[in-house]
Structure formats: C-alpha cells, structure tokens
XYZ file of C-alpha atoms in Angstrom:
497
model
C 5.016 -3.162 24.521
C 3.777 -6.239 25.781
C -0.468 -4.623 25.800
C 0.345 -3.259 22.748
C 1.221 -6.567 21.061
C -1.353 -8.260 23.108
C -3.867 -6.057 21.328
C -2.221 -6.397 18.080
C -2.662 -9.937 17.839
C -6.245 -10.361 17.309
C -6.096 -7.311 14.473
C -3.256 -9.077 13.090
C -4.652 -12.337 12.753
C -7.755 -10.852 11.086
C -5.669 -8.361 8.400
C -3.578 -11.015 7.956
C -6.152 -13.619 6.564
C -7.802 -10.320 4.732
C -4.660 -9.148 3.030
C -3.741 -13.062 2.234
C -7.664 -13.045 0.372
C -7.294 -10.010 -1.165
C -3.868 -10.331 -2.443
C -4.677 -13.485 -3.765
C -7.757 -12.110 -5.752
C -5.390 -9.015 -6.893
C -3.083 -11.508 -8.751
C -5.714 -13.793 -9.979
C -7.390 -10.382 -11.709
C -4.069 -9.220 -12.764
C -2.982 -12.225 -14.479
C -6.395 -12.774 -16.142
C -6.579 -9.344 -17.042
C -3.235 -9.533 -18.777
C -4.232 -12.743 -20.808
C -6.977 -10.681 -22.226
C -5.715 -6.866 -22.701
C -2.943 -5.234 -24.248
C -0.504 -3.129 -22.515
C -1.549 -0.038 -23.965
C -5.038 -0.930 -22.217
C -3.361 -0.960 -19.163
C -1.870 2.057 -20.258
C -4.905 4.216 -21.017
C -6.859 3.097 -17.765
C -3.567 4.092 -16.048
C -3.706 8.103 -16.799
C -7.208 7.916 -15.695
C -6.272 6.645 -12.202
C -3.554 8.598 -12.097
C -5.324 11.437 -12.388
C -8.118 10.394 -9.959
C -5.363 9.261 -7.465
C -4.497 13.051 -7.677
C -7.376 14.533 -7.225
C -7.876 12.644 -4.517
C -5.352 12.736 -2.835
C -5.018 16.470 -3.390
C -8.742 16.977 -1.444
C -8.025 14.026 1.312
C -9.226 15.305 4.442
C -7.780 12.158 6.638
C -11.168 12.045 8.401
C -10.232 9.172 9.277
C -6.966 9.519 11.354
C -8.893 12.314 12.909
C -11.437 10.347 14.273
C -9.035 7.740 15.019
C -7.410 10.388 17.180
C -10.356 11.969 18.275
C -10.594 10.740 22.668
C -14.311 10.468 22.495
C -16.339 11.258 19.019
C -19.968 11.835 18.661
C -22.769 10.895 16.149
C -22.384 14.500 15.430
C -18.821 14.153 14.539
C -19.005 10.742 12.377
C -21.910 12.581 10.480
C -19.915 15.741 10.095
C -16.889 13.232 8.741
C -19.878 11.735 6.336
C -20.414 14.949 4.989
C -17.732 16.292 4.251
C -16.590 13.442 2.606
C -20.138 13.358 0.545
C -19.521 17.130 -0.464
C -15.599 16.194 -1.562
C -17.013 12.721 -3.847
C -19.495 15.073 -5.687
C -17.074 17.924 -6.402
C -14.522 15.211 -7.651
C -17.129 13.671 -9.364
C -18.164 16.972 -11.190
C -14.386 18.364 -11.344
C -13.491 15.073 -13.531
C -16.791 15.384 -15.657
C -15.720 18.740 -16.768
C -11.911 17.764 -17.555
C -13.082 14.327 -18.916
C -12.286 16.442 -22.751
C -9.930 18.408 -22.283
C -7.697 15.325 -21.249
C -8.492 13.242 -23.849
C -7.352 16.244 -26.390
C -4.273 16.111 -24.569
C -3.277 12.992 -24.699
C -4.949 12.781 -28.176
C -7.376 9.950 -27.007
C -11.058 10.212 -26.909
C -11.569 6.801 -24.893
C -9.914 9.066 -21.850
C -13.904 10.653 -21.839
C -15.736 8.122 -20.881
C -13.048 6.568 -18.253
C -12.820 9.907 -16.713
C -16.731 10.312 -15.930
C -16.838 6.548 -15.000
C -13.850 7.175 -12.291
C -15.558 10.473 -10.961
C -18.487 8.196 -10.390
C -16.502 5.868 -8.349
C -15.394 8.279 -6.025
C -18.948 9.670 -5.702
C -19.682 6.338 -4.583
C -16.692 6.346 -1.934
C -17.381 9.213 -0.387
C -21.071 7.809 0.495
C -19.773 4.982 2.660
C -20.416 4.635 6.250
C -18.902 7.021 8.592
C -18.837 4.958 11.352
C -17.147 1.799 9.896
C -14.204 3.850 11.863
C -15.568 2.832 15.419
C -13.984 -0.942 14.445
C -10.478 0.516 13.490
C -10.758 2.756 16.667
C -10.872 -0.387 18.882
C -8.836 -2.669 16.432
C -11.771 -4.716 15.672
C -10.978 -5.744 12.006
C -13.511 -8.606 11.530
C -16.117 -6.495 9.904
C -12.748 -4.670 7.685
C -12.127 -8.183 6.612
C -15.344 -8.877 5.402
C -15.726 -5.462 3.313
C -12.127 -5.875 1.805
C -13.108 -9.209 0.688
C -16.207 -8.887 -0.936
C -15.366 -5.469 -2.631
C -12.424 -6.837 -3.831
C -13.910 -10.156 -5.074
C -17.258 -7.986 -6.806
C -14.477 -6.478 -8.537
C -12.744 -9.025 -9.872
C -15.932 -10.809 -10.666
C -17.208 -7.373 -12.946
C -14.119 -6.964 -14.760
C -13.232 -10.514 -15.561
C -16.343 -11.188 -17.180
C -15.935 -7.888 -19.224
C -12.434 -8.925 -20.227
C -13.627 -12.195 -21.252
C -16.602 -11.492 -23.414
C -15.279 -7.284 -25.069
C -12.125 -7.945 -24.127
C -11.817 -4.111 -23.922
C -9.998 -1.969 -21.655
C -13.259 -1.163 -19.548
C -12.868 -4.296 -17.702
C -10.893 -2.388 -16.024
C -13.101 0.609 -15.514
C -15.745 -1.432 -14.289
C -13.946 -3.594 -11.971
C -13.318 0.011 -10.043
C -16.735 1.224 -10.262
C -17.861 -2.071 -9.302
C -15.364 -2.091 -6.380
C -16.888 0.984 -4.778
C -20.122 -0.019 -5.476
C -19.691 -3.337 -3.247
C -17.858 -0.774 -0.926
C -20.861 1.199 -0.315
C -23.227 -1.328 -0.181
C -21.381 -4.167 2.820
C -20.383 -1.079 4.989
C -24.195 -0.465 5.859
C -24.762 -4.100 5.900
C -22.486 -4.526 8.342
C -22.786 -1.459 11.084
C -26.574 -0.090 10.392
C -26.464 3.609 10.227
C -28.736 6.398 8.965
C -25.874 9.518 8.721
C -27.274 13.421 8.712
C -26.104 16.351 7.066
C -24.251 18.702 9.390
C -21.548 21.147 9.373
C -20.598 21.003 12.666
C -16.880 19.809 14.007
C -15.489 21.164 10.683
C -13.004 23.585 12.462
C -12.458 20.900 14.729
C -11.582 18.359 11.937
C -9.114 21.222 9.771
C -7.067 22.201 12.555
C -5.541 18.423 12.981
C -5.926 17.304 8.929
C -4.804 20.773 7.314
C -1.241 19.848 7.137
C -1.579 16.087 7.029
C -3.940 16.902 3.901
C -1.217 19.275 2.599
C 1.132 16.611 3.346
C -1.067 14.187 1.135
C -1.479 16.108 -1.731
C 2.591 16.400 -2.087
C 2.771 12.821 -1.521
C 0.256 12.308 -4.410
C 2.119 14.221 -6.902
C 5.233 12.920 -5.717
C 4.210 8.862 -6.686
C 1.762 9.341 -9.177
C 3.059 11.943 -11.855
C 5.172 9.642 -13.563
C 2.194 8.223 -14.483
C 1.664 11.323 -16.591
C 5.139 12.006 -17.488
C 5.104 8.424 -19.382
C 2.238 8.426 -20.826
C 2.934 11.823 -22.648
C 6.384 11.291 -23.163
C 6.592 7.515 -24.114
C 3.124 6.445 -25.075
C 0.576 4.404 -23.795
C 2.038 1.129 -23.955
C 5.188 2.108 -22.447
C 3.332 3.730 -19.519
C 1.376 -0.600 -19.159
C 4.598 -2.087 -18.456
C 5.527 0.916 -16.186
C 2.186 0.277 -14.536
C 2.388 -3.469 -14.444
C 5.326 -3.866 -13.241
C 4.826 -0.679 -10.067
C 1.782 -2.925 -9.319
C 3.566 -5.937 -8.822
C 6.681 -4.650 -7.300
C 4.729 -2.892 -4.540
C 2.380 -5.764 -4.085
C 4.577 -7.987 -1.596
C 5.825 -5.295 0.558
C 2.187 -4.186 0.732
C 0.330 -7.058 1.487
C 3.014 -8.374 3.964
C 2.851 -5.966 5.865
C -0.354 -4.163 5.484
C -2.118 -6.093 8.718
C 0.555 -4.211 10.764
C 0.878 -0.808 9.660
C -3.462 -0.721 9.470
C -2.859 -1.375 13.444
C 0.528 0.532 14.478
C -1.065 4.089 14.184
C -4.364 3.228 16.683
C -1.736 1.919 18.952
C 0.871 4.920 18.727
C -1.668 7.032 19.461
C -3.145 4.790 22.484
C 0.615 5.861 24.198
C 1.758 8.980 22.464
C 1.891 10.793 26.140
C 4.560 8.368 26.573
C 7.667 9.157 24.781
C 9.772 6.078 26.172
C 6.716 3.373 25.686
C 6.324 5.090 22.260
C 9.745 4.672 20.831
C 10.117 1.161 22.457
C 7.204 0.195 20.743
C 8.269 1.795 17.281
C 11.504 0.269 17.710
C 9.938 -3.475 17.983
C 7.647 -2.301 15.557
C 9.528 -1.268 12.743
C 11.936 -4.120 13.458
C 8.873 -6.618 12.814
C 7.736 -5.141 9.940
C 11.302 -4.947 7.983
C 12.120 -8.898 8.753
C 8.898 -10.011 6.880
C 9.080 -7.075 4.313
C 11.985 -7.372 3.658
C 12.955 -10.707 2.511
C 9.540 -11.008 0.419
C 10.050 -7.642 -1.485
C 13.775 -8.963 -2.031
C 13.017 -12.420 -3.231
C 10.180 -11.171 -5.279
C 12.781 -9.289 -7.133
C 15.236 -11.953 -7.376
C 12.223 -14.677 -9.065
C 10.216 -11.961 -10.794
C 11.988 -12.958 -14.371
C 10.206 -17.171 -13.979
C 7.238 -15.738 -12.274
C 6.596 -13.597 -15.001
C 6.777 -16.053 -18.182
C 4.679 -18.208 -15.787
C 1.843 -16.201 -15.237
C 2.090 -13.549 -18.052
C 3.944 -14.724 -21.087
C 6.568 -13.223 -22.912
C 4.258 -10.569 -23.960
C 5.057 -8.549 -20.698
C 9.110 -9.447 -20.106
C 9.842 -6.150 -20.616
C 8.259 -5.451 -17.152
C 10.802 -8.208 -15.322
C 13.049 -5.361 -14.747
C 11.171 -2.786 -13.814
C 9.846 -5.492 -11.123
C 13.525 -6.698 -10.172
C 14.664 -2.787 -9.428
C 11.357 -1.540 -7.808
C 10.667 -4.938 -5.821
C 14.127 -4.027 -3.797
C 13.572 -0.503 -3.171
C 10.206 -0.532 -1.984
C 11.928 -3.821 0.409
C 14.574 -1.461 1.502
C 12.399 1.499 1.963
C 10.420 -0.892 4.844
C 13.281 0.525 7.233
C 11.461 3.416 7.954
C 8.372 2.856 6.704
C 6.395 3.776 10.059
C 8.217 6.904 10.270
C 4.233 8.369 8.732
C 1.709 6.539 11.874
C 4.805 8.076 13.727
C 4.557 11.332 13.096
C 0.688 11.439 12.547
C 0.254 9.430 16.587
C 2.720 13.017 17.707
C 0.823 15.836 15.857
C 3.819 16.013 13.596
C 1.701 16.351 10.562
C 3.804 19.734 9.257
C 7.129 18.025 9.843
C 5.050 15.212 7.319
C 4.388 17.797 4.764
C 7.691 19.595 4.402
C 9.079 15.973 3.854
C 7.060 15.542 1.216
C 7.642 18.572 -0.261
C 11.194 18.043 0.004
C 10.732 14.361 -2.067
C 8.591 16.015 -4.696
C 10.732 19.094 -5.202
C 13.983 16.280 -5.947
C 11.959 13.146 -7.410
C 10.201 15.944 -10.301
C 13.618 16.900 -11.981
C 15.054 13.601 -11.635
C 12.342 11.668 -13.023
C 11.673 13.731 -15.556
C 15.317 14.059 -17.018
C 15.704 10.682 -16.591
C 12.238 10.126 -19.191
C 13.523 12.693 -21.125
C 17.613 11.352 -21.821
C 17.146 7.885 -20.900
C 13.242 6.498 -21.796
C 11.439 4.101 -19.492
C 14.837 2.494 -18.110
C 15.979 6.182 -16.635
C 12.122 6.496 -15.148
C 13.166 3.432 -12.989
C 17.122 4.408 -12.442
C 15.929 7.735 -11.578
C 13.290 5.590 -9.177
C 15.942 3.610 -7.268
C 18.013 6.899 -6.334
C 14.515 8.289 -4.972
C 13.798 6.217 -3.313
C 16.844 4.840 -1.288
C 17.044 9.042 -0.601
C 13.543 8.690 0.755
C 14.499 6.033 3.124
C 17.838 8.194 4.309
C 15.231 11.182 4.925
C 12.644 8.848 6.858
C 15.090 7.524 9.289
C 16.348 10.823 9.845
C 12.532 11.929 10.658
C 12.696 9.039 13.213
C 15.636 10.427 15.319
C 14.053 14.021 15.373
C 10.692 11.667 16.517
C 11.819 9.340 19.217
C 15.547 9.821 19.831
C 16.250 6.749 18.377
C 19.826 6.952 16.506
C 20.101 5.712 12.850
C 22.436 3.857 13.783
C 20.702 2.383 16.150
C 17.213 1.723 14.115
C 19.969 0.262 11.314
C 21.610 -1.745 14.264
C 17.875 -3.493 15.074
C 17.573 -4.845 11.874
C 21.530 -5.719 10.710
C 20.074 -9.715 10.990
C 17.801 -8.906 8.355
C 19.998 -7.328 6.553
C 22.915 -9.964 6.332
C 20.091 -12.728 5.850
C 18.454 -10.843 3.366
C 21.426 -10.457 1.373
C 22.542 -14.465 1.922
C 19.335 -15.358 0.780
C 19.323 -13.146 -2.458
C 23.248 -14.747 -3.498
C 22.150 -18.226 -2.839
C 19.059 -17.803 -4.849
C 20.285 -15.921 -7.911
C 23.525 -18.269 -7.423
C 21.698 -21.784 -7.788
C 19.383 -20.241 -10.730
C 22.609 -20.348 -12.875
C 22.790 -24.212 -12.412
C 18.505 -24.407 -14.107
C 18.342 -25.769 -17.768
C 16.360 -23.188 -20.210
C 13.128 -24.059 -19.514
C 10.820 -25.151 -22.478
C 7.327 -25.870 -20.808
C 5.185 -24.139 -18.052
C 5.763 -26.959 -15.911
C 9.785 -26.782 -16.245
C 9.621 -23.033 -15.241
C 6.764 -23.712 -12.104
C 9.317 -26.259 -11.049
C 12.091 -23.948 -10.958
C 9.813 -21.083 -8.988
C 8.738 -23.015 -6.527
C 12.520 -24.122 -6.185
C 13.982 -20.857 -5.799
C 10.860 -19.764 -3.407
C 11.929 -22.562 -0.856
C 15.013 -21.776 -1.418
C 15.062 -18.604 -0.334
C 13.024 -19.425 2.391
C 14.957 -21.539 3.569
C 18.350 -19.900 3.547
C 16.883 -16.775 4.986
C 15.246 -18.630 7.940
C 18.455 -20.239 8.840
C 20.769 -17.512 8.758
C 18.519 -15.191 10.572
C 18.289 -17.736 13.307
C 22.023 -18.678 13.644
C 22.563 -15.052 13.773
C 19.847 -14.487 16.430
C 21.698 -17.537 18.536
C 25.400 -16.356 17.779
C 24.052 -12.928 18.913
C 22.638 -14.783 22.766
C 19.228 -14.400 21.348
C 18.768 -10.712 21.535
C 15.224 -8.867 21.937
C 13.987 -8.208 18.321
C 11.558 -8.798 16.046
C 12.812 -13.160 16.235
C 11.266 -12.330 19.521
C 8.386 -10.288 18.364
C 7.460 -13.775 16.112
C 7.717 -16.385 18.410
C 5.432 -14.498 21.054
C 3.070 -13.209 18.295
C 2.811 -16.778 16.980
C 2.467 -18.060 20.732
C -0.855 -16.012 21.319
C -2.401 -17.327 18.001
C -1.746 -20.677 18.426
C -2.885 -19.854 22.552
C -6.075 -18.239 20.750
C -6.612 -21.120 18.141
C -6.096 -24.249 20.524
C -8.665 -22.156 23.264
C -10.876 -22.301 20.167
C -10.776 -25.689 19.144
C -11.210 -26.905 22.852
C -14.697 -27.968 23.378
C-alpha cells in the first residue's frame, strides 16, 4: 500500500486544491443563481438535464476507463476513442433536436424547445475534447485536470451569472452549461497540443471491455435521474426546484470531499489488480480513508443544513432543508462502499456492475414512484432513504464476492467513524437547542460557524481517543497522518531554497 499512497499523494494534493476551487465556485453560482431565479426555473432546466444525463449516460462508452486500462495505447487508439466519442456528441446532439417538441408537448411547456437544442449542443461540444487529456489520468498527473476543471467551471459561472443578473431568466442556466463545455473544449487543446484523425480502428477492441460497463451505465442513469421526470410530471415544476436544489446540495459534500480520491483509486487498482492480497489491502485502507472524511462532512452538512440555508438562500427555499437533512446522511452513509464501482471496473467485473444496477433500478422504480404517487415530494425522499441504505447493503455485499473481505469486517474498519460520527451529530443538534431565534444574518452566521467547529471538534476528539483506547490501530487515522507527512515533506522541500 505504501507505493500506492506514495503515488496518491501528489494526485491528491492537486484534486484536492481543484475540488476545494471548484466546489467553492459551485456554491457561489448556486447561491447567486437562487437570489435571482425561481424554483420553477430550476425546475424547467432540471427535466432538460435530466433528460440529457440519460441520454448520455445511456450511449457512455467509458472510453475512458478503457484507455485507463489499456497496458500500452496508441495514437491510433486515443483517435479511435476521439471518434467515437465525436460520432456519439452529434447523434445526441441530433437525437435531442428532434425530441426538443415532442417534450415540451409533454410536459405542456414550450421553453423545454429551445433548452433541449441548447443541451444537445453542449454535448456536441463534449464529445470534441481532446482524446489524449487521458495520458495525465493514466500516470496520475492531475495538474493539467486542475487547470481545465477550474477554468470551465469558473467560464461557467461567469456566463450564467451575468445572464441571471441582467434577464434574470432561467437560461442563465442553459448558458452556464453550454458555456462550460465550451471552456472544456477549448483549455484541453491548450494544454496537451493534439491534431486527432478519424479512424475506426480499436472499436472491437474498445466494446469488448465497455459493453457491459456501458450497459451498467445506462441502468445507473435511469436509476438516479428518473425522478427527475417522475416529479416534474407528477408534482410540477416548482416542486421538482426544491427536489433539485436540495439533491445538489446534499450530494455536494460527499462529492467534493472525496472526489480527489476516488478520481485516483481506480488508476491505482488497476496498477495491482494481478494481485488479489495487495488489492484488497489497498481497498481496505482505501475505503476506510474515504468514509472518515465523507462521512462526518455529509453528516454535519445534514445536521446545519436548516441555518445554512436561511443564510445563503432565504426563506424562499426552506422547503428544501429537509430534503438536504435526509439526503445529506444517506449519500454520507452510502461512502461505506462507495469504491465497490473502481473495484469491480480495476477486476473486469463490469457484468457483476450491471446486474447490480439492474437490480437497484428494478426496486428504486416502484418505490419511488408509489411513494410520488401516495405521499408527494416527502415520499420521493422517504422512498430515497430506504434506496439507498439498500444500495449500500448490496455494495458491501459486492465487496466480499470482490476481495474476500467480510462485511463485517469492512463495517469493523470504520466502527471509529461510526461512533464519532454519531457523537458529533448529538452534540451538535444537542447545543443548537440552547441558540436564541435568530433575527439578523449575522445572528444565524454566528450560530453556523458555531455548530461547524463544533462538530469538528467533537468528531476529532472522539475519533482520536478511540484510535488511542484501541493501541492506535492501522486505519485510515494512520492513512492521515502519513498522507499529511508527505505533503508537508513535499511543501517544506519546496520552500527550501
């Protein structure tokens, strides 16, 4: 494990401050977004990338965990990738222009038109970026991914919020994503020069790995996204922006915390999967790393999400707070086998993938549904919690049939987490009984920023008496302190003269 982490460090270090940028500018546009639209704009854009993420996800090719895979690729092979993904933009792009009507007959709202053919173009755009921007992930070089997240994301931000400020129209939206791409295309031949040719060559080669991962994807995509649908027919469009809302928030923690892991875990499960010990050691760790930061911050978002909303979106969107609260603490819990997917993929397991997802989508559908249907927007997210603690259940069972690894065991790795994750959510919720009714912005940032250390604080603590009562066990407490050793080794050999 020890190479492994050695080579995660540097990755790390550069995700880390990418995801930290980027999350930051995904907040800042969400909150001034949400100063200057409506829910039901939200709403609207919503079924539109709902519908994209479908189509997508239904013609995903994961090109790029093929190439990742791939022990030596070729020009001929990142062109090939290039193509293929240039013939799959184009299709979507002509696939959405001709169902750009009848969707907005369905849901009895022309504006859908327009969004649609705007989103097609997007994609067009995304499937035109450079092929070989997968040479850096290959080698976990993610300086140049750092730069290209950043300055998509901020060209973005930049195109929408000055649409939202001056129309104050739901296409801020719309153009922040076309702008997004745009940027996306543009920085990835800035920053690796490359000319790509047509060729149809390799394309065997790339369908015998993706086939089933792609099959797998397109369940997976219906399984998270057609909610999004079922809402916005059933309950209207400004139901469905408070769904939407509050999904992007709750996920956002989880995501960004540990995003700058899982981007590196797969490359380095596949660097060892000829070694079945080495690779469940190293999933072990792994997974043990990524659910004592996830899970804490996807927790505690939950437990502050009612402040942090008034603070930074007014009472206009409180009715998302607990949609947030219950979301925010499944996708924290769900962290405990959240690498059960680079796991799989590193083995060849894609079909084992698929039927799991198939399995999800063939439960989630009835549920979710019935719980729209009986129960409005609060059974969508009852229905949502049951989901997806089953989910986690499945995935840790998927990780025994993996590596051997007991569920009892993978529970047993992260039981500190657990009990300090729990402290820290009772001593938080317990001292926000003792705040006054706040009357002023200030009087409710005070009380955030309280809670936030806080928690901190209490789950710091307990997790390290536990670790010391336990004789300082190997974990992830472990995992930290010789993580943070290198990059402090790596900064100090930097400042040096």
């Amino acid at each position: 494990m020890n190479s492994v982490r050695g080579r995660l460090v540097k990755a790390s270090m550069w995700m880390s401050l990418s995801r930290a940028i980027v999350n930051g500018l995904t907040m800042l546009s969400t909150v001034i977004l949400a100063w200057f639209l409506a829910p039901a704009d939200f709403g609207l854009v919503a079924l539109g990338t709902t519908m994209l993420a479908i189509v997508t996800g239904a013609t995903e090719l994961s090109l790029t965990q093929a190439l990742i895979r791939h022990d030596s690729p070729k020009d001929s092979h990142f062109n090939a990738a290039w193509t293929l993904n240039a013939m799959r933009g184009l299709l979507i792009f002509l696939l959405f222009a001709l169902a750009a009507y009848p969707a907005a007959k369905f849901y009895d709202d022309d504006r859908l038109t327009g969004i649609m053919l705007a989103l097609g173009f997007s994609v067009f755009l995304s499937g035109l970026i450079n092929p070989r921007l997968i040479t850096f992930q290959r080698d976990l070089i993610f300086r140049q991914e750092f730069f290209l997240s950043v300055s998509q994301k901020f060209v973005g931000l930049l195109a929408s919020v000055i649409v939202a400020a001056i129309w104050h129209s739901y296409w801020a939206l719309v153009v922040g994503i076309v702008a997004t791409q745009l940027a996306n295309f543009v920085v990835s031949y800035i920053l690796l020069p490359y000319l790509p040719k047509i060729t149809f060559r390799h394309f065997k080669e790339f369908f015998s790995f993706s086939a089933w991962l792609s099959a797998s994807q397109i369940a997976n995509t219906l399984n998270w996204r057609f909610d999004v649908l079922l809402i916005g027919k059933i309950l209207g469009p400004t139901s469905l922006g408070y769904y939407s809302m509050g999904n992007n928030l709750a996920i956002l923690p989880t995501r960004e915390t540990t995003a700058p892991l899982k981007q590196t875990i797969y490359p380095s499960f596949a660097n060892i999967r000829h070694d079945a010990e080495r690779l469940a050691a190293a999933y072990q760790r792994a997974q043990a790393l990524v659910t004592a930061i996830a899970l804490p911050v996807g927790v505690g978002f939950a437990v502050i999400a009612e402040r942090l909303v008034l603070l930074v979106l007014g009472e206009t969107w409180l009715p998302v707070v607990f949609i947030i609260q219950a979301l925010a603490a499944v996708f924290a819990i769900q962290t405990l086998g959240s690498l059960v997917q680079p796991l799989g993929m590193a083995q060849g397991e894609t079909k084992m993938l698929f039927k799991r997802d198939m399995q999800m989508f063939a439960v989630r559908v009835p549920i979710i549904f019935l719980g729209a249907m009986y129960f409005g927007l609060k059974g969508v997210i009852l229905s949502r919690i049951f989901t997806g603690l089953l989910s986690t259940a499945i995935n840790l069972f998927l990780v025994k049939r993996f590596t051997n690894i007991s569920v009892l065991q993978q529970l047993s790795a992260n039981t500190r987490a657990l009990i300090s994750v729990l402290l820290m959510a009772a001593g938080v919720i317990a001292a926000s009984y003792f705040f006054p009714e706040p009357s002023e912005k200030i009087e409710i940032l005070a009380q955030l920023i309280t809670q936030i250390a806080l928690g901190i604080f209490l789950y710091c603590s307990s997790n390290f008496l536990l670790w010391v009562l336990m004789k300082k066990p190997k974990g992830p407490e472990t995992e930290i302190f010789a993580i943070s050793s290198q990059i402090l080794s790596k900064l100090r050999s930097r400042a040096l003269p």
